[in-house]
PDB file of C-alpha atoms and ligand atoms in Angstrom:
ATOM      1  CA  MET V   1       8.455  66.182  26.321  1.00  0.00           C
ATOM      2  CA  GLN V   2      10.866  63.470  26.251  1.00  0.00           C
ATOM      3  CA  TYR V   3      11.646  60.524  29.350  1.00  0.00           C
ATOM      4  CA  HIS V   4      13.431  57.857  30.547  1.00  0.00           C
ATOM      5  CA  LEU V   5      11.895  55.441  32.495  1.00  0.00           C
ATOM      6  CA  LEU V   6      14.227  51.993  33.948  1.00  0.00           C
ATOM      7  CA  HIS V   7      12.558  49.773  36.330  1.00  0.00           C
ATOM      8  CA  PHE V   8      13.434  46.681  38.854  1.00  0.00           C
ATOM      9  CA  LYS V   9      12.244  44.114  40.741  1.00  0.00           C
ATOM     10  CA  GLU V  10      14.142  45.109  44.537  1.00  0.00           C
ATOM     11  CA  ILE V  11      16.415  47.771  44.635  1.00  0.00           C
ATOM     12  CA  ASP V  12      18.447  49.823  47.803  1.00  0.00           C
ATOM     13  CA  SER V  13      16.503  52.416  47.618  1.00  0.00           C
ATOM     14  CA  THR V  14      15.489  54.803  43.739  1.00  0.00           C
ATOM     15  CA  ASN V  15      17.132  58.109  45.236  1.00  0.00           C
ATOM     16  CA  SER V  16      20.306  56.606  46.127  1.00  0.00           C
ATOM     17  CA  TYR V  17      19.919  54.404  43.001  1.00  0.00           C
ATOM     18  CA  LEU V  18      19.722  58.540  41.477  1.00  0.00           C
ATOM     19  CA  LYS V  19      22.616  59.880  43.685  1.00  0.00           C
ATOM     20  CA  ASN V  20      25.446  57.367  42.452  1.00  0.00           C
ATOM     21  CA  THR V  21      24.405  57.230  38.921  1.00  0.00           C
ATOM     22  CA  TYR V  22      23.119  60.941  38.146  1.00  0.00           C
ATOM     23  CA  ARG V  23      26.018  61.448  35.796  1.00  0.00           C
ATOM     24  CA  LEU V  24      25.929  58.563  33.197  1.00  0.00           C
ATOM     25  CA  LEU V  25      21.886  59.865  33.093  1.00  0.00           C
ATOM     26  CA  ASP V  26      19.885  62.274  31.180  1.00  0.00           C
ATOM     27  CA  ASN V  27      17.093  64.334  32.831  1.00  0.00           C
ATOM     28  CA  PHE V  28      13.748  63.347  33.642  1.00  0.00           C
ATOM     29  CA  THR V  29      15.025  59.964  34.005  1.00  0.00           C
ATOM     30  CA  PHE V  30      12.336  57.716  36.445  1.00  0.00           C
ATOM     31  CA  VAL V  31      13.391  54.482  38.520  1.00  0.00           C
ATOM     32  CA  SER V  32      10.658  52.868  39.874  1.00  0.00           C
ATOM     33  CA  THR V  33      10.531  50.036  41.732  1.00  0.00           C
ATOM     34  CA  ASP V  34       9.012  47.051  43.125  1.00  0.00           C
ATOM     35  CA  TYR V  35      10.774  46.528  46.519  1.00  0.00           C
ATOM     36  CA  GLN V  36      13.295  48.821  48.571  1.00  0.00           C
ATOM     37  CA  SER V  37      15.452  47.254  50.820  1.00  0.00           C
ATOM     38  CA  LYS V  38      17.213  50.710  52.331  1.00  0.00           C
ATOM     39  CA  GLY V  39      14.259  53.128  51.583  1.00  0.00           C
ATOM     40  CA  LYS V  40      14.617  56.640  52.691  1.00  0.00           C
ATOM     41  CA  GLY V  41      12.626  59.087  54.152  1.00  0.00           C
ATOM     42  CA  ARG V  42      13.241  62.550  55.516  1.00  0.00           C
ATOM     43  CA  GLU V  43      15.282  62.968  58.731  1.00  0.00           C
ATOM     44  CA  ASP V  44      16.938  60.214  58.102  1.00  0.00           C
ATOM     45  CA  ARG V  45      14.012  58.149  58.412  1.00  0.00           C
ATOM     46  CA  VAL V  46      13.243  55.148  56.735  1.00  0.00           C
ATOM     47  CA  TRP V  47      10.606  54.145  54.243  1.00  0.00           C
ATOM     48  CA  GLN V  48       9.142  51.517  54.367  1.00  0.00           C
ATOM     49  CA  SER V  49       7.169  49.634  51.463  1.00  0.00           C
ATOM     50  CA  GLU V  50       5.155  46.149  50.728  1.00  0.00           C
ATOM     51  CA  SER V  51       6.591  44.924  48.443  1.00  0.00           C
ATOM     52  CA  GLY V  52       5.005  45.755  44.808  1.00  0.00           C
ATOM     53  CA  GLU V  53       1.608  47.397  46.591  1.00  0.00           C
ATOM     54  CA  ASN V  54       2.888  50.916  46.071  1.00  0.00           C
ATOM     55  CA  LEU V  55       4.506  53.251  43.856  1.00  0.00           C
ATOM     56  CA  MET V  56       7.974  53.466  44.979  1.00  0.00           C
ATOM     57  CA  PHE V  57       9.871  56.057  42.283  1.00  0.00           C
ATOM     58  CA  SER V  58      12.620  58.197  41.848  1.00  0.00           C
ATOM     59  CA  PHE V  59      13.303  60.882  38.825  1.00  0.00           C
ATOM     60  CA  LEU V  60      16.164  63.132  38.768  1.00  0.00           C
ATOM     61  CA  ILE V  61      16.079  66.341  37.027  1.00  0.00           C
ATOM     62  CA  LYS V  62      19.550  67.940  35.512  1.00  0.00           C
ATOM     63  CA  ASN V  63      18.597  71.001  33.945  1.00  0.00           C
ATOM     64  CA  GLU V  64      19.072  74.323  34.840  1.00  0.00           C
ATOM     65  CA  GLU V  65      16.807  76.265  35.381  1.00  0.00           C
ATOM     66  CA  LEU V  66      14.254  73.817  37.441  1.00  0.00           C
ATOM     67  CA  ILE V  67      17.853  73.299  39.594  1.00  0.00           C
ATOM     68  CA  LYS V  68      17.703  76.815  40.812  1.00  0.00           C
ATOM     69  CA  LYS V  69      13.857  76.703  41.901  1.00  0.00           C
ATOM     70  CA  SER V  70      13.953  73.416  44.068  1.00  0.00           C
ATOM     71  CA  THR V  71      12.761  74.439  47.260  1.00  0.00           C
ATOM     72  CA  ILE V  72       9.289  74.517  45.004  1.00  0.00           C
ATOM     73  CA  LEU V  73      10.187  71.758  43.275  1.00  0.00           C
ATOM     74  CA  SER V  74       9.100  69.176  46.151  1.00  0.00           C
ATOM     75  CA  ILE V  75       5.642  70.453  46.454  1.00  0.00           C
ATOM     76  CA  LEU V  76       4.818  70.575  43.126  1.00  0.00           C
ATOM     77  CA  THR V  77       5.281  67.471  43.446  1.00  0.00           C
ATOM     78  CA  ALA V  78       2.825  66.262  46.192  1.00  0.00           C
ATOM     79  CA  VAL V  79       0.426  69.147  44.113  1.00  0.00           C
ATOM     80  CA  GLU V  80       0.744  66.937  41.080  1.00  0.00           C
ATOM     81  CA  VAL V  81       0.029  63.089  43.307  1.00  0.00           C
ATOM     82  CA  SER V  82      -2.653  65.221  44.860  1.00  0.00           C
ATOM     83  CA  LYS V  83      -3.994  66.472  41.816  1.00  0.00           C
ATOM     84  CA  GLU V  84      -3.771  62.912  40.385  1.00  0.00           C
ATOM     85  CA  ILE V  85      -5.296  60.344  42.834  1.00  0.00           C
ATOM     86  CA  GLU V  86      -8.588  63.342  42.846  1.00  0.00           C
ATOM     87  CA  LYS V  87      -8.890  61.817  39.626  1.00  0.00           C
ATOM     88  CA  TYR V  88      -9.684  58.239  40.805  1.00  0.00           C
ATOM     89  CA  GLY V  89     -12.162  59.612  42.879  1.00  0.00           C
ATOM     90  CA  ILE V  90     -10.171  60.485  46.606  1.00  0.00           C
ATOM     91  CA  ASN V  91     -12.132  63.898  47.835  1.00  0.00           C
ATOM     92  CA  GLN V  92     -10.048  66.846  48.963  1.00  0.00           C
ATOM     93  CA  PRO V  93      -7.099  65.347  49.454  1.00  0.00           C
ATOM     94  CA  SER V  94      -4.341  67.388  51.185  1.00  0.00           C
ATOM     95  CA  ILE V  95      -0.673  68.646  51.163  1.00  0.00           C
ATOM     96  CA  LYS V  96       1.098  68.869  54.131  1.00  0.00           C
ATOM     97  CA  TRP V  97       3.621  71.810  53.827  1.00  0.00           C
ATOM     98  CA  PRO V  98       6.147  70.588  52.639  1.00  0.00           C
ATOM     99  CA  ASN V  99       5.700  67.654  50.841  1.00  0.00           C
ATOM    100  CA  ASP V 100       3.282  64.991  52.500  1.00  0.00           C
ATOM    101  CA  VAL V 101      -0.145  64.482  51.095  1.00  0.00           C
ATOM    102  CA  LEU V 102      -2.439  62.857  53.683  1.00  0.00           C
ATOM    103  CA  ILE V 103      -6.202  61.598  52.988  1.00  0.00           C
ATOM    104  CA  ASN V 104      -8.587  62.419  56.234  1.00  0.00           C
ATOM    105  CA  ASP V 105      -5.299  63.165  58.380  1.00  0.00           C
ATOM    106  CA  LYS V 106      -3.314  59.628  56.918  1.00  0.00           C
ATOM    107  CA  LYS V 107      -0.435  60.223  55.054  1.00  0.00           C
ATOM    108  CA  VAL V 108      -0.382  58.393  51.809  1.00  0.00           C
ATOM    109  CA  CYS V 109       2.556  60.355  50.069  1.00  0.00           C
ATOM    110  CA  GLY V 110       5.928  60.973  51.123  1.00  0.00           C
ATOM    111  CA  ILE V 111       8.758  63.163  49.037  1.00  0.00           C
ATOM    112  CA  LEU V 112      12.819  63.307  49.778  1.00  0.00           C
ATOM    113  CA  LEU V 113      14.240  65.378  47.516  1.00  0.00           C
ATOM    114  CA  GLU V 114      18.283  65.364  47.106  1.00  0.00           C
ATOM    115  CA  GLY V 115      20.814  65.999  45.279  1.00  0.00           C
ATOM    116  CA  GLN V 116      23.628  68.477  44.636  1.00  0.00           C
ATOM    117  CA  VAL V 117      22.943  72.356  43.144  1.00  0.00           C
ATOM    118  CA  PRO V 118      23.778  73.092  40.670  1.00  0.00           C
ATOM    119  CA  GLU V 119      24.220  69.648  39.241  1.00  0.00           C
ATOM    120  CA  TYR V 120      21.651  67.966  40.174  1.00  0.00           C
ATOM    121  CA  LEU V 121      17.924  67.303  41.724  1.00  0.00           C
ATOM    122  CA  VAL V 122      16.905  63.068  42.848  1.00  0.00           C
ATOM    123  CA  ILE V 123      13.056  64.013  44.074  1.00  0.00           C
ATOM    124  CA  GLY V 124      11.587  60.525  45.029  1.00  0.00           C
ATOM    125  CA  VAL V 125       7.994  59.479  45.637  1.00  0.00           C
ATOM    126  CA  GLY V 126       6.431  56.937  48.231  1.00  0.00           C
ATOM    127  CA  LEU V 127       2.617  56.616  47.278  1.00  0.00           C
ATOM    128  CA  ASN V 128       0.651  53.985  49.225  1.00  0.00           C
ATOM    129  CA  VAL V 129      -1.580  52.605  46.483  1.00  0.00           C
ATOM    130  CA  ASN V 130      -2.828  48.954  47.875  1.00  0.00           C
ATOM    131  CA  GLN V 131      -1.214  48.001  50.928  1.00  0.00           C
ATOM    132  CA  LYS V 132      -3.866  47.179  53.097  1.00  0.00           C
ATOM    133  CA  ARG V 133      -2.003  47.499  56.995  1.00  0.00           C
ATOM    134  CA  PHE V 134       0.540  49.688  58.374  1.00  0.00           C
ATOM    135  CA  PRO V 135       3.156  48.983  61.476  1.00  0.00           C
ATOM    136  CA  GLU V 136       1.870  50.045  64.800  1.00  0.00           C
ATOM    137  CA  GLY V 137       3.670  53.018  66.233  1.00  0.00           C
ATOM    138  CA  LEU V 138       4.111  55.544  63.226  1.00  0.00           C
ATOM    139  CA  ARG V 139       4.801  58.995  63.862  1.00  0.00           C
ATOM    140  CA  ARG V 140       1.705  59.633  61.808  1.00  0.00           C
ATOM    141  CA  PRO V 141      -0.816  56.844  61.171  1.00  0.00           C
ATOM    142  CA  ALA V 142      -0.492  56.259  57.137  1.00  0.00           C
ATOM    143  CA  THR V 143      -3.261  55.333  55.280  1.00  0.00           C
ATOM    144  CA  SER V 144      -3.717  53.985  50.982  1.00  0.00           C
ATOM    145  CA  LEU V 145      -5.680  54.118  48.063  1.00  0.00           C
ATOM    146  CA  SER V 146      -6.973  51.596  48.363  1.00  0.00           C
ATOM    147  CA  LEU V 147      -8.204  51.397  51.612  1.00  0.00           C
ATOM    148  CA  GLU V 148     -10.058  55.019  50.741  1.00  0.00           C
ATOM    149  CA  LEU V 149     -11.666  53.421  47.740  1.00  0.00           C
ATOM    150  CA  ASN V 150     -11.819  50.289  48.861  1.00  0.00           C
ATOM    151  CA  GLU V 151     -10.867  48.883  45.698  1.00  0.00           C
ATOM    152  CA  ASP V 152      -7.132  48.040  44.002  1.00  0.00           C
ATOM    153  CA  ILE V 153      -5.555  50.035  41.652  1.00  0.00           C
ATOM    154  CA  ASN V 154      -3.620  49.222  38.746  1.00  0.00           C
ATOM    155  CA  LEU V 155      -0.407  50.694  39.467  1.00  0.00           C
ATOM    156  CA  ASP V 156       1.559  50.193  36.119  1.00  0.00           C
ATOM    157  CA  GLU V 157      -1.772  52.734  35.302  1.00  0.00           C
ATOM    158  CA  LEU V 158      -1.053  55.395  37.773  1.00  0.00           C
ATOM    159  CA  LYS V 159       2.026  54.683  37.363  1.00  0.00           C
ATOM    160  CA  GLU V 160       2.073  56.051  34.136  1.00  0.00           C
ATOM    161  CA  ARG V 161      -0.506  58.243  34.502  1.00  0.00           C
ATOM    162  CA  LEU V 162       1.592  60.461  36.531  1.00  0.00           C
ATOM    163  CA  PHE V 163       4.788  60.751  35.098  1.00  0.00           C
ATOM    164  CA  LYS V 164       3.437  61.950  32.252  1.00  0.00           C
ATOM    165  CA  SER V 165       1.540  64.853  34.606  1.00  0.00           C
ATOM    166  CA  ILE V 166       5.636  65.554  36.268  1.00  0.00           C
ATOM    167  CA  VAL V 167       7.455  65.497  32.979  1.00  0.00           C
ATOM    168  CA  ASN V 168       4.470  68.139  31.667  1.00  0.00           C
ATOM    169  CA  ASN V 169       4.113  69.958  34.517  1.00  0.00           C
ATOM    170  CA  PHE V 170       8.353  70.456  35.178  1.00  0.00           C
ATOM    171  CA  SER V 171       8.645  71.389  31.902  1.00  0.00           C
ATOM    172  CA  ASN V 172       5.820  73.836  31.469  1.00  0.00           C
ATOM    173  CA  LEU V 173       5.717  75.466  35.213  1.00  0.00           C
ATOM    174  CA  LYS V 174       3.087  76.960  35.530  1.00  0.00           C
ATOM    175  CA  ILE V 175       3.715  78.517  39.269  1.00  0.00           C
ATOM    176  CA  GLU V 176       0.541  80.541  40.148  1.00  0.00           C
ATOM    177  CA  ASP V 177      -2.166  77.502  39.194  1.00  0.00           C
ATOM    178  CA  CYS V 178       0.524  75.561  41.503  1.00  0.00           C
ATOM    179  CA  LEU V 179       0.462  77.994  44.272  1.00  0.00           C
ATOM    180  CA  GLU V 180      -3.946  78.161  44.228  1.00  0.00           C
ATOM    181  CA  TYR V 181      -4.072  74.907  44.573  1.00  0.00           C
ATOM    182  CA  PHE V 182      -1.513  74.304  47.619  1.00  0.00           C
ATOM    183  CA  ARG V 183      -3.327  77.175  49.380  1.00  0.00           C
ATOM    184  CA  SER V 184      -6.467  75.241  48.559  1.00  0.00           C
ATOM    185  CA  HIS V 185      -5.069  72.758  50.011  1.00  0.00           C
ATOM    186  CA  ASN V 186      -3.534  73.272  52.225  1.00  0.00           C
ATOM    187  CA  TYR V 187      -3.340  71.046  55.419  1.00  0.00           C
ATOM    188  CA  LEU V 188      -1.604  73.487  57.918  1.00  0.00           C
ATOM    189  CA  GLN V 189      -3.776  76.134  57.615  1.00  0.00           C
ATOM    190  CA  ASN V 190      -5.232  77.844  60.590  1.00  0.00           C
ATOM    191  CA  LYS V 191      -3.368  75.515  62.394  1.00  0.00           C
ATOM    192  CA  ARG V 192      -1.520  76.331  66.156  1.00  0.00           C
ATOM    193  CA  VAL V 193       2.149  74.730  64.942  1.00  0.00           C
ATOM    194  CA  ARG V 194       5.349  74.857  66.635  1.00  0.00           C
ATOM    195  CA  VAL V 195       8.717  75.347  64.682  1.00  0.00           C
ATOM    196  CA  LEU V 196      12.279  75.782  64.984  1.00  0.00           C
ATOM    197  CA  ILE V 197      14.198  78.631  64.214  1.00  0.00           C
ATOM    198  CA  ASN V 198      18.018  78.926  64.273  1.00  0.00           C
ATOM    199  CA  ASN V 199      17.327  75.857  67.593  1.00  0.00           C
ATOM    200  CA  GLU V 200      14.418  79.103  69.148  1.00  0.00           C
ATOM    201  CA  PRO V 201      11.511  77.781  69.180  1.00  0.00           C
ATOM    202  CA  PHE V 202       8.198  79.406  67.838  1.00  0.00           C
ATOM    203  CA  ILE V 203       4.917  78.852  68.566  1.00  0.00           C
ATOM    204  CA  GLY V 204       1.590  80.009  66.179  1.00  0.00           C
ATOM    205  CA  GLU V 205      -0.705  79.857  63.908  1.00  0.00           C
ATOM    206  CA  VAL V 206      -0.325  78.725  60.128  1.00  0.00           C
ATOM    207  CA  VAL V 207      -2.299  82.077  58.040  1.00  0.00           C
ATOM    208  CA  GLY V 208      -1.290  80.983  54.170  1.00  0.00           C
ATOM    209  CA  ILE V 209       1.683  79.986  51.968  1.00  0.00           C
ATOM    210  CA  ASP V 210       3.168  82.962  50.629  1.00  0.00           C
ATOM    211  CA  ASP V 211       4.118  83.654  46.592  1.00  0.00           C
ATOM    212  CA  ASN V 212       7.227  81.572  47.397  1.00  0.00           C
ATOM    213  CA  PHE V 213       5.553  78.843  48.553  1.00  0.00           C
ATOM    214  CA  CYS V 214       7.022  79.856  52.132  1.00  0.00           C
ATOM    215  CA  LEU V 215       4.822  78.833  55.237  1.00  0.00           C
ATOM    216  CA  GLN V 216       3.420  82.279  56.855  1.00  0.00           C
ATOM    217  CA  ILE V 217       2.859  82.000  60.505  1.00  0.00           C
ATOM    218  CA  LEU V 218       2.147  84.270  62.729  1.00  0.00           C
ATOM    219  CA  SER V 219       3.750  84.599  66.008  1.00  0.00           C
ATOM    220  CA  ARG V 220       4.114  86.602  68.773  1.00  0.00           C
ATOM    221  CA  ASP V 221       2.627  89.469  66.697  1.00  0.00           C
ATOM    222  CA  MET V 222       5.705  88.859  64.040  1.00  0.00           C
ATOM    223  CA  LEU V 223       4.421  87.176  60.288  1.00  0.00           C
ATOM    224  CA  LEU V 224       6.946  84.573  60.070  1.00  0.00           C
ATOM    225  CA  HIS V 225       8.552  83.160  56.399  1.00  0.00           C
ATOM    226  CA  ILE V 226       9.505  79.500  56.820  1.00  0.00           C
ATOM    227  CA  ASP V 227      11.306  78.158  54.197  1.00  0.00           C
ATOM    228  CA  SER V 228      12.747  74.547  55.516  1.00  0.00           C
ATOM    229  CA  GLY V 229      12.047  72.549  58.569  1.00  0.00           C
ATOM    230  CA  GLU V 230       9.731  70.287  60.858  1.00  0.00           C
ATOM    231  CA  ILE V 231       6.555  71.873  61.823  1.00  0.00           C
ATOM    232  CA  GLU V 232       4.683  70.551  65.070  1.00  0.00           C
ATOM    233  CA  ILE V 233       1.134  70.815  65.540  1.00  0.00           C
ATOM    234  CA  LEU V 234      -0.226  71.409  68.591  1.00  0.00           C
TER     235      LEU V 234
HETATM  236  C1  BTN Z   1       8.904  60.750  53.616  1.00  0.00           C
HETATM  237  O1  BTN Z   1       8.171  61.243  53.814  1.00  0.00           O
HETATM  238  O2  BTN Z   1       9.639  60.739  54.642  1.00  0.00           O
HETATM  239  C2  BTN Z   1       9.781  60.852  52.650  1.00  0.00           C
HETATM  240  C3  BTN Z   1       9.620  59.545  51.824  1.00  0.00           C
HETATM  241  C4  BTN Z   1      10.023  59.022  50.532  1.00  0.00           C
HETATM  242  C5  BTN Z   1      10.544  57.925  49.899  1.00  0.00           C
HETATM  243  C6  BTN Z   1      10.307  57.403  48.851  1.00  0.00           C
HETATM  244  S1  BTN Z   1      10.015  56.155  48.247  1.00  0.00           S
HETATM  245  C7  BTN Z   1      11.404  56.336  46.717  1.00  0.00           C
HETATM  246  C8  BTN Z   1      12.100  56.774  47.652  1.00  0.00           C
HETATM  247  N1  BTN Z   1      13.618  56.243  47.208  1.00  0.00           N
HETATM  248  C9  BTN Z   1      13.931  56.159  48.884  1.00  0.00           C
HETATM  249  O3  BTN Z   1      14.401  55.890  49.302  1.00  0.00           O
HETATM  250  N2  BTN Z   1      13.334  57.304  49.464  1.00  0.00           N
HETATM  251  C10 BTN Z   1      11.762  58.253  48.466  1.00  0.00           C
END
């Protein structure tokens, strides 16, 4: 399957770039950068990353069938990142629903999905690769592949491998395999959490992931199926 690559030494945000230019670009256009001056995280947060140390990229989805499955695409991306970093010797990474990748309780990768269904989707990935120090006071402690492996990683090689596996797996969706991998790497499994549903707080225990990739939380004798939102671990 064909894909297209654009690389910028510096850009405001690879997600913003694709959102502004998607009309002119093809499905599976990847945009990567060494540095983002206005990197965006989820929930209007800022994504900061040292120049040239990490992978920052976004890719464009314009395929109708895929766009329909938007809810699972960020999880699928997290699964691909997690599988790829396992190949470098990272032991048991985990996926924090809906789309963070963690190593030993620390965040190594964040994913931001934006766009306009049914027109297009942009999936942005920030993966900490060779950065050694992170700002203090982050919401969640961060790590990088090189901190975990005690060696630096070739960014271009990792990028190429990851792009290829994303394109292959998005072109040939194996939902069952993805679910199985996610269930066996589910960071929130058996954790006590708090979630807001229509502004009402629910506290319960995460008991699994259903076949639609929703988080299952047992709360007040009810089995909740959560398809979006922020989860707070208690
Ligand atoms: C999060 O965990 O909050 C999501 C972080 C997503 C960061 C990536 S870096 C490449 C792409 N461009 C952006 O501005 N954000 C995403």
